[in-house]
Amino acid sequence: THNPEFTVMEIYVAYKDYNWMMKFTEEIMEKVAMDLYATTKVPLGDNVIDYSAPYRRISMTDAIKEYADIDITGMSEDDLRKECDRLGIGHWPSMGKGKLIDHIFGEKCEHNFIQPTFIIDYPQETSPLTKKHRSMEGLTERFELMVNGKELANAYSELNDPIDQLERFDQVRKG
């Protein structure tokens, strides 16, 4: 379902952010569907995927609210562990807050996104090379494109602040 070691295309664009990249991704996906199938509506298993833009955008936090019925806003690591226990989601002591959030999303939400959907605004802990979100503390400007319950793309606003980067690496090194 996910293999980050295999990349079909990788792109870097100076002076652009994840909002620009989402629009660019929509344009690519729509064009590829049209060039291959002469339509944006493509059968895939039991589903018909519509690659016409714009795609839905939903934050990871809102996706968890919608599909797991949990508001993770402001939850501590211990609170998230309790929610995992309540939901029957296994977890390990080495999983920090960001990983627990990502794990809940993976177990309870991911498979629900059949039509192209950008999952946006990931926890800072799971996105170490991503710029901090410009208006939401603890989050980053990152997205994954989900189609038919699978991740098709991953992109973010590149972290280019050397002081922020050093602080994050120091945090990881100190554990």
Short mmCIF file of C-alpha atoms in Angstrom, two decimals:
data_model
loop_
_atom_site.label_atom_id
_atom_site.label_comp_id
_atom_site.label_asym_id
_atom_site.label_seq_id
_atom_site.Cartn_x
_atom_site.Cartn_y
_atom_site.Cartn_z
CA THR A 1 0.00 0.00 0.00
CA HIS A 2 2.99 2.32 0.39
CA ASN A 3 6.55 2.12 -0.85
CA PRO A 4 8.49 5.37 -0.43
CA GLU A 5 11.62 3.77 -1.90
CA PHE A 6 9.97 3.69 -5.32
CA THR A 7 9.37 7.10 -6.84
CA VAL A 8 8.06 7.56 -10.36
CA MET A 9 8.55 11.33 -10.37
CA GLU A 10 10.18 13.71 -7.96
CA ILE A 11 9.99 17.48 -8.34
CA TYR A 12 11.36 20.48 -6.49
CA VAL A 13 10.20 24.01 -7.26
CA ALA A 14 11.81 27.08 -5.71
CA TYR A 15 9.57 29.73 -4.13
CA LYS A 16 6.42 27.57 -4.20
CA ASP A 17 4.49 25.97 -1.36
CA TYR A 18 2.18 23.03 -0.82
CA ASN A 19 -0.84 24.98 -2.07
CA TRP A 20 0.87 25.49 -5.43
CA MET A 21 1.95 21.83 -5.46
CA MET A 22 -1.62 20.61 -4.84
CA LYS A 23 -2.86 22.60 -7.83
CA PHE A 24 0.02 21.31 -9.96
CA THR A 25 -0.70 17.72 -8.86
CA GLU A 26 -4.37 18.10 -9.82
CA GLU A 27 -3.35 19.37 -13.25
CA ILE A 28 -0.95 16.45 -13.80
CA MET A 29 -3.46 13.81 -12.67
CA GLU A 30 -6.26 15.28 -14.77
CA LYS A 31 -4.02 15.51 -17.87
CA VAL A 32 -2.71 11.97 -17.51
CA ALA A 33 -6.26 10.60 -17.19
CA MET A 34 -7.34 12.53 -20.29
CA ASP A 35 -4.26 11.50 -22.30
CA LEU A 36 -4.61 7.81 -21.36
CA TYR A 37 -8.39 7.36 -21.26
CA ALA A 38 -9.86 10.45 -23.00
CA THR A 39 -11.88 11.03 -19.82
CA THR A 40 -11.22 12.00 -16.22
CA LYS A 41 -13.48 9.18 -14.99
CA VAL A 42 -11.40 6.02 -14.77
CA PRO A 43 -12.68 2.60 -13.60
CA LEU A 44 -10.57 1.07 -10.85
CA GLY A 45 -11.84 -2.18 -9.37
CA ASP A 46 -15.38 -1.59 -8.13
CA ASN A 47 -14.95 2.20 -8.24
CA VAL A 48 -14.87 4.92 -10.85
CA ILE A 49 -12.26 7.51 -9.93
CA ASP A 50 -12.89 11.05 -11.14
CA TYR A 51 -9.58 12.83 -11.66
CA SER A 52 -11.14 16.17 -12.59
CA ALA A 53 -9.99 19.06 -10.42
CA PRO A 54 -10.42 20.41 -7.84
CA TYR A 55 -9.87 17.63 -5.32
CA ARG A 56 -11.21 17.64 -1.81
CA ARG A 57 -8.81 18.97 0.84
CA ILE A 58 -9.17 17.84 4.44
CA SER A 59 -6.78 18.19 7.36
CA MET A 60 -5.58 15.05 9.07
CA THR A 61 -7.26 16.33 12.24
CA ASP A 62 -10.63 16.76 10.49
CA ALA A 63 -10.31 13.37 8.79
CA ILE A 64 -9.86 11.75 12.20
CA LYS A 65 -12.90 13.66 13.49
CA GLU A 66 -14.94 12.52 10.49
CA TYR A 67 -13.97 8.85 10.36
CA ALA A 68 -12.82 7.97 13.90
CA ASP A 69 -15.12 10.38 15.74
CA ILE A 70 -12.23 11.78 17.80
CA ASP A 71 -11.17 15.39 18.20
CA ILE A 72 -7.41 15.07 18.64
CA THR A 73 -6.92 18.84 19.00
CA GLY A 74 -4.83 19.49 22.11
CA MET A 75 -4.58 15.80 23.07
CA SER A 76 -1.48 14.68 24.90
CA GLU A 77 0.51 11.59 23.99
CA ASP A 78 -1.17 9.72 26.88
CA ASP A 79 -4.64 10.77 25.65
CA LEU A 80 -3.81 9.50 22.18
CA ARG A 81 -2.62 6.17 23.60
CA LYS A 82 -5.91 5.83 25.47
CA GLU A 83 -7.82 6.52 22.25
CA CYS A 84 -5.78 3.87 20.45
CA ASP A 85 -6.62 1.39 23.22
CA ARG A 86 -10.31 2.32 23.06
CA LEU A 87 -10.33 1.86 19.28
CA GLY A 88 -8.38 -1.40 19.42
CA ILE A 89 -5.42 0.07 17.56
CA GLY A 90 -2.08 -1.43 18.59
CA HIS A 91 0.73 0.95 19.47
CA TRP A 92 4.25 0.84 20.84
CA PRO A 93 6.09 2.83 23.54
CA SER A 94 8.44 4.27 20.90
CA MET A 95 5.53 5.99 19.13
CA GLY A 96 5.37 9.68 19.96
CA LYS A 97 2.40 11.99 19.57
CA GLY A 98 2.78 12.56 15.83
CA LYS A 99 3.21 8.87 15.07
CA LEU A 100 0.14 7.99 17.16
CA ILE A 101 -1.93 10.53 15.21
CA ASP A 102 -0.61 9.14 11.92
CA HIS A 103 -1.37 5.60 13.11
CA ILE A 104 -4.98 6.45 14.02
CA PHE A 105 -5.38 8.07 10.61
CA GLY A 106 -3.92 5.02 8.86
CA GLU A 107 -6.12 2.56 10.70
CA LYS A 108 -9.43 4.45 10.76
CA CYS A 109 -9.42 6.94 7.91
CA GLU A 110 -7.13 6.18 4.99
CA HIS A 111 -9.25 3.47 3.34
CA ASN A 112 -12.27 5.81 3.17
CA PHE A 113 -10.72 8.16 0.62
CA ILE A 114 -11.78 6.70 -2.73
CA GLN A 115 -12.01 9.87 -4.82
CA PRO A 116 -8.83 11.97 -5.05
CA THR A 117 -8.41 13.77 -1.73
CA PHE A 118 -5.55 15.81 -0.33
CA ILE A 119 -4.92 15.02 3.33
CA ILE A 120 -3.26 18.20 4.58
CA ASP A 121 -1.54 19.66 7.64
CA TYR A 122 0.46 16.83 9.18
CA PRO A 123 1.97 16.78 12.70
CA GLN A 124 5.40 18.36 12.89
CA GLU A 125 6.83 15.20 14.48
CA THR A 126 6.12 13.15 11.34
CA SER A 127 7.37 15.77 8.88
CA PRO A 128 10.87 16.83 9.92
CA LEU A 129 11.88 18.48 6.63
CA THR A 130 8.62 20.38 6.21
CA LYS A 131 7.94 24.04 6.98
CA LYS A 132 5.86 24.76 10.05
CA HIS A 133 2.28 25.61 9.20
CA ARG A 134 1.94 29.36 8.80
CA SER A 135 -1.08 29.58 11.13
CA MET A 136 -1.47 26.33 13.11
CA GLU A 137 0.99 25.50 15.87
CA GLY A 138 2.42 21.96 15.86
CA LEU A 139 1.44 21.27 12.24
CA THR A 140 3.29 21.42 8.94
CA GLU A 141 2.43 22.36 5.38
CA ARG A 142 2.37 18.85 3.98
CA PHE A 143 -0.09 16.80 1.97
CA GLU A 144 -0.62 13.29 0.77
CA LEU A 145 -2.92 12.58 -2.15
CA MET A 146 -5.18 9.62 -1.42
CA VAL A 147 -6.97 7.76 -4.22
CA ASN A 148 -8.89 4.51 -3.80
CA GLY A 149 -7.68 4.27 -0.21
CA LYS A 150 -4.00 4.48 -1.16
CA GLU A 151 -1.36 7.20 -1.07
CA LEU A 152 -0.42 8.40 -4.57
CA ALA A 153 1.61 11.51 -3.77
CA ASN A 154 3.39 13.16 -0.88
CA ALA A 155 4.55 16.77 -0.95
CA TYR A 156 5.26 19.72 1.30
CA SER A 157 6.53 23.22 1.66
CA GLU A 158 10.28 22.67 1.99
CA LEU A 159 11.86 23.63 5.30
CA ASN A 160 14.49 26.22 4.41
CA ASP A 161 15.06 27.81 7.82
CA PRO A 162 18.46 26.49 9.02
CA ILE A 163 17.82 27.43 12.66
CA ASP A 164 14.48 25.59 12.73
CA GLN A 165 16.11 22.61 11.03
CA LEU A 166 18.94 22.49 13.57
CA GLU A 167 16.46 22.69 16.47
CA ARG A 168 14.46 19.78 15.06
CA PHE A 169 17.55 17.63 14.53
CA ASP A 170 18.66 18.43 18.10
CA GLN A 171 15.23 17.34 19.39
CA VAL A 172 15.48 14.02 17.56
CA ARG A 173 19.07 13.47 18.70
CA LYS A 174 18.14 14.12 22.35
CA GLY A 175 15.19 11.74 22.05
#
